[in-house]
Tab-separated table of C-alpha atoms in Angstrom:
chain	number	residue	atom	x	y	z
P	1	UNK	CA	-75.046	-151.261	178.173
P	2	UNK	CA	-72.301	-153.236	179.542
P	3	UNK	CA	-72.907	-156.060	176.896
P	4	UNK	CA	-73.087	-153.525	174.155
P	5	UNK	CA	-69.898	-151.768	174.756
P	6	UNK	CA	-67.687	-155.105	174.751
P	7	UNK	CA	-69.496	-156.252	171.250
P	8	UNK	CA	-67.210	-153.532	169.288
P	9	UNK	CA	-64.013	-154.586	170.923
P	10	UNK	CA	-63.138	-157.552	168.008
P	11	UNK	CA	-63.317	-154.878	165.335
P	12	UNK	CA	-60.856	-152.450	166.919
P	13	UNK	CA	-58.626	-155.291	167.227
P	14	UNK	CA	-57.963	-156.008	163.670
P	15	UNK	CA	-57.390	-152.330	163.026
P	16	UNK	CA	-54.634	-152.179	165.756
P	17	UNK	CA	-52.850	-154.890	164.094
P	18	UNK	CA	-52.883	-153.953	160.724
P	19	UNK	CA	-51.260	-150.474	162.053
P	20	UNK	CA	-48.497	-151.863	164.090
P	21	UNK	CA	-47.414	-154.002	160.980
P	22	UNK	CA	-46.755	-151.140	158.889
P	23	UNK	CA	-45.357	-149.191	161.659
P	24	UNK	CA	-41.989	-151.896	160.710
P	25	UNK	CA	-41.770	-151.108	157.087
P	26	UNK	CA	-42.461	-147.800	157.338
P	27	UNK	CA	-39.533	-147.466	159.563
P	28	UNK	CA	-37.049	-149.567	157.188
P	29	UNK	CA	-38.130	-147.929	153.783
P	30	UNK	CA	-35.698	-145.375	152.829
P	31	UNK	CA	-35.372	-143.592	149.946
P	32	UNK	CA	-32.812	-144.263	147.005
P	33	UNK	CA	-29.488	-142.875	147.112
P	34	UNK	CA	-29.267	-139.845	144.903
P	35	UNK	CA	-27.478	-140.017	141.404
P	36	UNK	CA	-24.011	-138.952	141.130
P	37	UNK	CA	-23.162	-137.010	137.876
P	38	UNK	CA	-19.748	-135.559	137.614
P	39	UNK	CA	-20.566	-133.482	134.214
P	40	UNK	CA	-17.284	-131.120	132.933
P	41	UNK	CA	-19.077	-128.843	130.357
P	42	UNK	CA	-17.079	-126.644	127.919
P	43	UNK	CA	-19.179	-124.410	125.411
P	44	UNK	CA	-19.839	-121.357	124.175
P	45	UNK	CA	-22.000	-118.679	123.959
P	46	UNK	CA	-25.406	-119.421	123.247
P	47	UNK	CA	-25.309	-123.240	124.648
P	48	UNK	CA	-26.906	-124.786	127.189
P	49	UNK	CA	-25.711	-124.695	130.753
P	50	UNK	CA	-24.167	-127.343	132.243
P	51	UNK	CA	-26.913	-127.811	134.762
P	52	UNK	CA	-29.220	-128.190	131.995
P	53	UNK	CA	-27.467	-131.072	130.062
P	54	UNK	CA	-26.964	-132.523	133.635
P	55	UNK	CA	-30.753	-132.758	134.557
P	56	UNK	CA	-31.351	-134.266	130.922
P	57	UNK	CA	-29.437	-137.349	131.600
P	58	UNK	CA	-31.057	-137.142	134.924
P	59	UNK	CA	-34.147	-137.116	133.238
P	60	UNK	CA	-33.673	-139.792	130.751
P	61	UNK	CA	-32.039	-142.520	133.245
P	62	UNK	CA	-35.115	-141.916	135.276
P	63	UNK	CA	-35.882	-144.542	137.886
P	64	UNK	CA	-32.822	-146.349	137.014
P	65	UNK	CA	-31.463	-148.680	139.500
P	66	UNK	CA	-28.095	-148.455	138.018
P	67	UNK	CA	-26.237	-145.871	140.834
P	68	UNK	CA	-22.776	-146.119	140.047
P	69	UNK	CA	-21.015	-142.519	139.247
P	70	UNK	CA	-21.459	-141.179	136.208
P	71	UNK	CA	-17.792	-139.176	135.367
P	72	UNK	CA	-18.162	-137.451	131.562
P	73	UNK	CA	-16.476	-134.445	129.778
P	74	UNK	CA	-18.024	-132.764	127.029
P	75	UNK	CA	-16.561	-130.024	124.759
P	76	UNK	CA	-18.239	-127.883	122.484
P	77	UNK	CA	-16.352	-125.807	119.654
P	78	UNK	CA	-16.570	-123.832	116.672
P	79	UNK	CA	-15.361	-124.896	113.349
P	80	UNK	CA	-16.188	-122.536	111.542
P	81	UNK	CA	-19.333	-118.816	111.099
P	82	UNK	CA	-21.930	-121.706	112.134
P	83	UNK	CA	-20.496	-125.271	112.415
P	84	UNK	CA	-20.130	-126.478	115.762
P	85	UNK	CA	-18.053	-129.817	117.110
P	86	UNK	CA	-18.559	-131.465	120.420
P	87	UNK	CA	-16.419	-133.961	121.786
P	88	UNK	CA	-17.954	-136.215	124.451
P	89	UNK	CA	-15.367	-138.479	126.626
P	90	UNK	CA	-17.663	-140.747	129.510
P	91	UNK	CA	-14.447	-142.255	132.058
P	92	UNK	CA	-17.135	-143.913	134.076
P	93	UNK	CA	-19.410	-146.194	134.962
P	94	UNK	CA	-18.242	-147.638	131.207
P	95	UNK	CA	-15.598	-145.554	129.083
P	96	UNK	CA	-16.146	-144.194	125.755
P	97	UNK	CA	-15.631	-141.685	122.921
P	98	UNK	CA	-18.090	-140.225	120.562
P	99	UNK	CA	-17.626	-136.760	118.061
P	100	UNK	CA	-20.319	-134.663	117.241
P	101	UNK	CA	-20.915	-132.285	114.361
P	102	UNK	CA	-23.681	-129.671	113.625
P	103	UNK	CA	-25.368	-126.503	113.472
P	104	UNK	CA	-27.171	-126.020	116.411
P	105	UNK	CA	-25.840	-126.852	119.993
P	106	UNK	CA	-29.128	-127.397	122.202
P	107	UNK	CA	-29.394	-130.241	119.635
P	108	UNK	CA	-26.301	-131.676	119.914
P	109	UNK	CA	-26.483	-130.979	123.421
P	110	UNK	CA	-29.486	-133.394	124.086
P	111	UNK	CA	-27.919	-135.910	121.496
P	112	UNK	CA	-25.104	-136.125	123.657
P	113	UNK	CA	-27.316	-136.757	127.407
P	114	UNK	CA	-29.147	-139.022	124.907
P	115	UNK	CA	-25.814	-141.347	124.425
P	116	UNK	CA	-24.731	-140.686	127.911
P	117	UNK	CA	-28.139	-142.271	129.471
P	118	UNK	CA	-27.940	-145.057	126.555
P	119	UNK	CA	-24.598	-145.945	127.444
P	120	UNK	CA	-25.371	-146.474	130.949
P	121	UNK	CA	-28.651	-148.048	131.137
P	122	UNK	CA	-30.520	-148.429	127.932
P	123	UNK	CA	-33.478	-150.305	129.042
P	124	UNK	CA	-34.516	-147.326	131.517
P	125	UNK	CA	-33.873	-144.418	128.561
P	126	UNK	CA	-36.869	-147.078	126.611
P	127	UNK	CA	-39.264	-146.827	129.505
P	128	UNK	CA	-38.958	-143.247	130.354
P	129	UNK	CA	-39.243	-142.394	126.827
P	130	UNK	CA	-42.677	-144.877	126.796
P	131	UNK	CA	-43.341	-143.586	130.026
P	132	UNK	CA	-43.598	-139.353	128.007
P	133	UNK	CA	-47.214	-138.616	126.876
P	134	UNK	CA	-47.623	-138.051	123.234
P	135	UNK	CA	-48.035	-134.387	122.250
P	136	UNK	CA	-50.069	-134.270	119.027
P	137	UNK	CA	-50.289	-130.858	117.153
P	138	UNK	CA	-54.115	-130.203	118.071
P	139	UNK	CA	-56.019	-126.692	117.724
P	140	UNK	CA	-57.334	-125.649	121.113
P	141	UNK	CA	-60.197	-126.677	122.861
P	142	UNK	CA	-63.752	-125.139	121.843
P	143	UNK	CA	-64.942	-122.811	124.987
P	144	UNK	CA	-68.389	-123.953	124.326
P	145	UNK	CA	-69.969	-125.888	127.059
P	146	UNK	CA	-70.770	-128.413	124.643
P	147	UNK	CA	-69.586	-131.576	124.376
P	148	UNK	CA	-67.342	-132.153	120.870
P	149	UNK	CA	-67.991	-135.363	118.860
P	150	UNK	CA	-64.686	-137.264	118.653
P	151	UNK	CA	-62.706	-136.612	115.508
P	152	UNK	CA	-62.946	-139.219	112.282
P	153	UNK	CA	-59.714	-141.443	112.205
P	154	UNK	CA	-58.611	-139.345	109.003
P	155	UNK	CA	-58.637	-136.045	111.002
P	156	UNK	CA	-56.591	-137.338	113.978
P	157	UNK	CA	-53.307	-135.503	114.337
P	158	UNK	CA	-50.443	-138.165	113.409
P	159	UNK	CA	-48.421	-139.125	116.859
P	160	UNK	CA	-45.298	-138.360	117.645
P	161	UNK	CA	-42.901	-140.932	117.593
P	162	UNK	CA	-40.911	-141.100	120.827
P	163	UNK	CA	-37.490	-140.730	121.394
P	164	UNK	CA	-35.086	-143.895	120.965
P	165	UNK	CA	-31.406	-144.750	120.436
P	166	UNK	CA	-31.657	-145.185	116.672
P	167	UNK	CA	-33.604	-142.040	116.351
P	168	UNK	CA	-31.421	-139.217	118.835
P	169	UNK	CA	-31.742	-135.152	117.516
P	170	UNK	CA	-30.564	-134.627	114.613
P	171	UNK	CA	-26.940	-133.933	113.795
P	172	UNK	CA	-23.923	-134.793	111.503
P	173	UNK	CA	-22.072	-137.383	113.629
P	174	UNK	CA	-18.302	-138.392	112.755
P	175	UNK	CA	-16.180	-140.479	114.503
P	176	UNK	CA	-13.376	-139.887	111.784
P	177	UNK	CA	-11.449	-136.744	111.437
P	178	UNK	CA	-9.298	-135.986	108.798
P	179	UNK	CA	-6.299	-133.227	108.753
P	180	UNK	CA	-3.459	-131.731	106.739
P	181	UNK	CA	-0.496	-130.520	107.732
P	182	UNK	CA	2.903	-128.505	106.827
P	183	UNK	CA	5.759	-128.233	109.057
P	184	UNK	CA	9.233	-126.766	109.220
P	185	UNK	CA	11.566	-129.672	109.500
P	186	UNK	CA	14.924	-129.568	111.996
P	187	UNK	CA	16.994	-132.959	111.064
P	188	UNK	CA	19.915	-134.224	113.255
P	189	UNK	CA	19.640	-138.239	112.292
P	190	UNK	CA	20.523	-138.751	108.660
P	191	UNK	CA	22.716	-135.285	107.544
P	192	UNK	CA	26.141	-134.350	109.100
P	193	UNK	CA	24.934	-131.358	110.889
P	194	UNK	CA	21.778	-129.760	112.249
P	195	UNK	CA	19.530	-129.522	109.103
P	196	UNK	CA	16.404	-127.370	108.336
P	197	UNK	CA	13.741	-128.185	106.049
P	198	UNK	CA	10.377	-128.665	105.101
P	199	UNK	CA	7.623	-131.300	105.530
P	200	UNK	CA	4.349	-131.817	104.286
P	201	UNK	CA	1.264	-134.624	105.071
P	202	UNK	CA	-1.972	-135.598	106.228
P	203	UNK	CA	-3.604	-138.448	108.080
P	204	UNK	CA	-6.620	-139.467	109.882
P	205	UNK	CA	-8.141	-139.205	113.908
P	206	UNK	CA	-10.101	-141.394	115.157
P	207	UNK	CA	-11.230	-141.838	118.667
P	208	UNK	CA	-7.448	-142.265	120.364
P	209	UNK	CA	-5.715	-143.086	117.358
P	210	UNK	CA	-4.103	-140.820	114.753
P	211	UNK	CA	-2.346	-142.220	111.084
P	212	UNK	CA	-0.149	-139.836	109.371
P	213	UNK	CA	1.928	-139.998	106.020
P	214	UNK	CA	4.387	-137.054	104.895
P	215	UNK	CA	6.745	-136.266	102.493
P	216	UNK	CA	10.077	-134.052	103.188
P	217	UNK	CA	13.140	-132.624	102.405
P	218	UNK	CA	16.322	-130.974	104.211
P	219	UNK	CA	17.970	-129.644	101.224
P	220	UNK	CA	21.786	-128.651	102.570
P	221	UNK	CA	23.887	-130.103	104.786
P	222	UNK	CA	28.061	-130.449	104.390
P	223	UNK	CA	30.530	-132.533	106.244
P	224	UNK	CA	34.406	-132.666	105.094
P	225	UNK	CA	37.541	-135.173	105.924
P	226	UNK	CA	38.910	-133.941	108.725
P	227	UNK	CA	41.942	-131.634	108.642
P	228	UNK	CA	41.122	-131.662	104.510
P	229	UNK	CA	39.170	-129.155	102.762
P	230	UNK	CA	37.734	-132.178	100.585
P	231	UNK	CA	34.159	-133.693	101.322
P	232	UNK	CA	31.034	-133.375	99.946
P	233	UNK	CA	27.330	-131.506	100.323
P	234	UNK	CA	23.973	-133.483	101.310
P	235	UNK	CA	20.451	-133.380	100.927
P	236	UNK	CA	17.885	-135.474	102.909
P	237	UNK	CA	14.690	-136.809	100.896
P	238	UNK	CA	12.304	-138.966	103.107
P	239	UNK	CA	8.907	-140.416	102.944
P	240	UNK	CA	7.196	-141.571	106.500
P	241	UNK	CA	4.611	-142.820	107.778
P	242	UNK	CA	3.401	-142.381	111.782
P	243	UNK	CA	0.985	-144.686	113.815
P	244	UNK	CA	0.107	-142.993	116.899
P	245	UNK	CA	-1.790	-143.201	120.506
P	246	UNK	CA	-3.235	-140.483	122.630
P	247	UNK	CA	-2.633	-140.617	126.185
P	248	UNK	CA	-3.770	-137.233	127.031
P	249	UNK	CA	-6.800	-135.013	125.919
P	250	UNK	CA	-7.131	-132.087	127.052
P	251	UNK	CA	-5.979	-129.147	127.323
P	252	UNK	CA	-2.970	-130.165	125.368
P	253	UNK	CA	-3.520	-133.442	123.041
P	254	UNK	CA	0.071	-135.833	123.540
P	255	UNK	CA	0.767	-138.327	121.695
P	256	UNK	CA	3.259	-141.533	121.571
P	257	UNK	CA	4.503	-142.539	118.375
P	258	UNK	CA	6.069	-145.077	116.499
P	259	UNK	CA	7.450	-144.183	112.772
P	260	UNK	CA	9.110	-146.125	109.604
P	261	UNK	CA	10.766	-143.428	107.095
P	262	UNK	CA	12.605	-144.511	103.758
P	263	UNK	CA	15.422	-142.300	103.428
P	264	UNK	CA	17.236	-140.896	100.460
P	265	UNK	CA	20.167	-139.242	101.254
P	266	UNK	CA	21.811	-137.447	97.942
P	267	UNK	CA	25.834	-136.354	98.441
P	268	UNK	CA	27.910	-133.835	95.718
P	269	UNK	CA	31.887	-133.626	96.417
P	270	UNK	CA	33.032	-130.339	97.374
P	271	UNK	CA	36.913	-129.313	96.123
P	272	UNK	CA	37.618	-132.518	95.174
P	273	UNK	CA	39.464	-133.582	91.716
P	274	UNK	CA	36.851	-135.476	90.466
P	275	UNK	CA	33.409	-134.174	91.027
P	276	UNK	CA	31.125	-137.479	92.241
P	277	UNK	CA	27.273	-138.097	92.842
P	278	UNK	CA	25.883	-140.311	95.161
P	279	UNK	CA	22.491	-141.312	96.064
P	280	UNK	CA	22.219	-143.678	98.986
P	281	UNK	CA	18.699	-145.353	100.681
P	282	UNK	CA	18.345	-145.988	104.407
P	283	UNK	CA	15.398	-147.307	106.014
P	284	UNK	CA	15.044	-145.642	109.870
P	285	UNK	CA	12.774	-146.469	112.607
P	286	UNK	CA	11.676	-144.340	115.162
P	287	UNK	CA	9.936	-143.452	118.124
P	288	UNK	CA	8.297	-140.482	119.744
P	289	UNK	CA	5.671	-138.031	121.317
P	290	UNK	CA	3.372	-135.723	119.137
P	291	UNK	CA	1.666	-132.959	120.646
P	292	UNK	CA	-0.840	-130.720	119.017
P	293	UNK	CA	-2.997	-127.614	120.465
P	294	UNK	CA	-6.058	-126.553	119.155
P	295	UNK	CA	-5.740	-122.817	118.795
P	296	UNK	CA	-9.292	-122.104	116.685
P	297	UNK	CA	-11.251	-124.735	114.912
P	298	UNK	CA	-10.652	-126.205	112.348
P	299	UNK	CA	-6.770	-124.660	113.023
P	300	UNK	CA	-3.971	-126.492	115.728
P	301	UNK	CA	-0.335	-126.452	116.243
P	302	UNK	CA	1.594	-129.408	115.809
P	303	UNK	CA	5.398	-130.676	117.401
P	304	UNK	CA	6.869	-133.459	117.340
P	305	UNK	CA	10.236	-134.845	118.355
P	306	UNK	CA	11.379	-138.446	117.564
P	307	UNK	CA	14.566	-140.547	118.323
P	308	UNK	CA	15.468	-141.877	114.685
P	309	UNK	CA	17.546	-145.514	114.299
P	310	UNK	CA	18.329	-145.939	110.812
P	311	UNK	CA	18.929	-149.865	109.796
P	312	UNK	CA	21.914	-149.521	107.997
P	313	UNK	CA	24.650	-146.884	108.292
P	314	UNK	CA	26.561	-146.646	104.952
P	315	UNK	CA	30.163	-144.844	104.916
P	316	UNK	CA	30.786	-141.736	102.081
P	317	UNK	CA	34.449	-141.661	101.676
P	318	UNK	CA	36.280	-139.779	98.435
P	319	UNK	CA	38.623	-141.897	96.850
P	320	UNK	CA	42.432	-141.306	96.999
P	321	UNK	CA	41.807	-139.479	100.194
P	322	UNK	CA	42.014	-141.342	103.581
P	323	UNK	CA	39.205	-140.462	106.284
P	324	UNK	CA	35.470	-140.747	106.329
P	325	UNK	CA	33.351	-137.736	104.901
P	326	UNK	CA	30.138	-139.228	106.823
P	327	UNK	CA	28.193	-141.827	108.544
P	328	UNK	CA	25.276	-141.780	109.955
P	329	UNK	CA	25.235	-142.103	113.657
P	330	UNK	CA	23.702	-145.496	115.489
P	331	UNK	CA	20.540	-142.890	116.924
P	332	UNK	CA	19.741	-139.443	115.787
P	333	UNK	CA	16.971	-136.919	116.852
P	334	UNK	CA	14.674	-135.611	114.039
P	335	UNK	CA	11.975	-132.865	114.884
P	336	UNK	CA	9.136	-130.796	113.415
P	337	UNK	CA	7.200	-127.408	114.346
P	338	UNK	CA	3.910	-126.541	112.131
P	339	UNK	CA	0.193	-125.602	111.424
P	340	UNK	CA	-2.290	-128.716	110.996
P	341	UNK	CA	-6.107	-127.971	109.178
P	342	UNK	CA	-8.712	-130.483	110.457
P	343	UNK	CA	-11.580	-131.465	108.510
């Protein structure tokens, strides 16, 4: 007996080992930090919840080992009975843009956690969406106890291809955005006094960049010699075009601006002896802010307010009468209020 009980003492040995070296690494494994997703949602009835969109690109990043924050925006609108936009701004781990437009916003909604999870780790969107069973459109299962032969190759239910970044849900995506315009026009840069008139354009959007050309004309404006009756009447024709650069979204889209506007500016003598015409160009530059506010899609309010420099300032005098009618001044202020349609 006392032989027998020392003969099983090497093969409790081996076992104690083995359990004290995983005792270690049992100790140092710990689990992943979790994933950080700072999601600002804006939609409207009928959408998904945020929490839902949030748990997609959960979902789709998967066992990603890419933890940095993820910091997006997305806003959902109407444009229209059924059209629907959605504007998606990621400021982190890698910033981007991207416009969405379509019909139905679960859709659009999983479109947009698609690019979110592409844009951050593309590789582990392609193995979780490898990683997803197929889900063939097959009739139920017999109840018989039976077992069913396997189906002929020609009456296996096609497979569904699986989700990748060429093929996201399908929606109308535009990164362009056009728009039209009509504003009232307040002039203080090229006419002798305060002017009111009216302005008309259109332009482009794109991502943080906006191009705009217009047309416009402040049709009266009067200046006379001073201490004389005797000067003349003016009215402003421009053309212009505006490059400009958004440097804030949301609520309230601003704008910086830089302009070039060929000027025609038309004076008529008033109680003078000889009645004169007088058509004069002037190139201007300017610069400025734009703002716009999106009061119901497709519609927004527009304002903007530039400081105007035109290049050369020419002098209107009458002849045989000493003094200066008008010139323009070295910097002027120029200024419009309308309604913009988006398209």
């Amino acid at each position: 007996m006392h032989v027998a009980r020392w003969a099983y003492a090497p093969s409790i040995l081996p076992a104690l080992i083995v359990a004290a070296g995983l005792l270690p690494a049992r100790a140092l494994a710990t689990p992943a930090e979790p994933r950080t997703i700072d999601l600002r949602w804006e939609a409207p009835d009928g959408c998904p919840p945020a929490d839902e969109v949030r748990s997609e690109i959960a979902r789709l990043l998967g066992a990603s080992e890419q933890r940095q924050p993820i910091d997006v925006a997305i806003a959902v609108a109407r444009e229209g009975d059924t059209r629907l936009r959605l504007d998606l701004r990621i400021r982190a781990p890698a910033p981007g843009e991207r416009v969405l437009h379509g019909d139905d916003c679960a859709s659009m909604a999983r479109a947009a956690a698609l690019i979110v999870a592409m844009s951050i780790d593309p590789d582990a969107v392609a193995r979780t969406a490898a990683a997803e069973p197929a889900q063939p459109e097959a009739p139920a299962a017999p109840r018989e106890s039976a077992p069913r032969p396997p189906p002929r190759a020609r009456d296996r239910a096609p497979r569904r291809p699986h989700p990748t970044a060429e093929a996201p849900p399908a929606v109308d995506e535009r990164d362009v955005e056009g728009a039209l315009w009509l504003s009232a026009q307040i002039e203080q840069a090229l006419v002798p006094a305060i002017g009111v008139g009216l302005a008309a354009g259109g332009g482009i959007r794109s991502g943080w960049f906006r191009a705009d050309g217009a047309a416009g004309v402040v049709p009266s404006s009067s200046s006379r010699i001073a201490g004389l009756t005797a000067g003349a009447e003016f009215r402003l024709w421009f053309l212009e075009v505006d490059a400009c650069a958004r440097s804030i979204e949301r609520p309230l889209g601003v704008y910086v601006c830089a302009l070039g506007r060929q000027n025609w500016l038309l004076a008529r003598g008033r109680e003078v002896d000889e009645a004169f015409t007088l058509t004069t160009p002037i190139f201007a530059a300017g610069l400025g802010t734009l703002l716009e506010w999106r009061i119901a899609a497709p519609l927004k309010i527009e304002g903007a307010l530039h400081a105007v420099v035109p290049l050369r300032r020419p002098r209107f005098v009458v002849e045989n009468l000493e003094g200066i009618v008008y010139r323009p001044p070295a910097v002027g202020l120029s200024a419009r209020l309308g309604l913009a349609l988006a398209f």
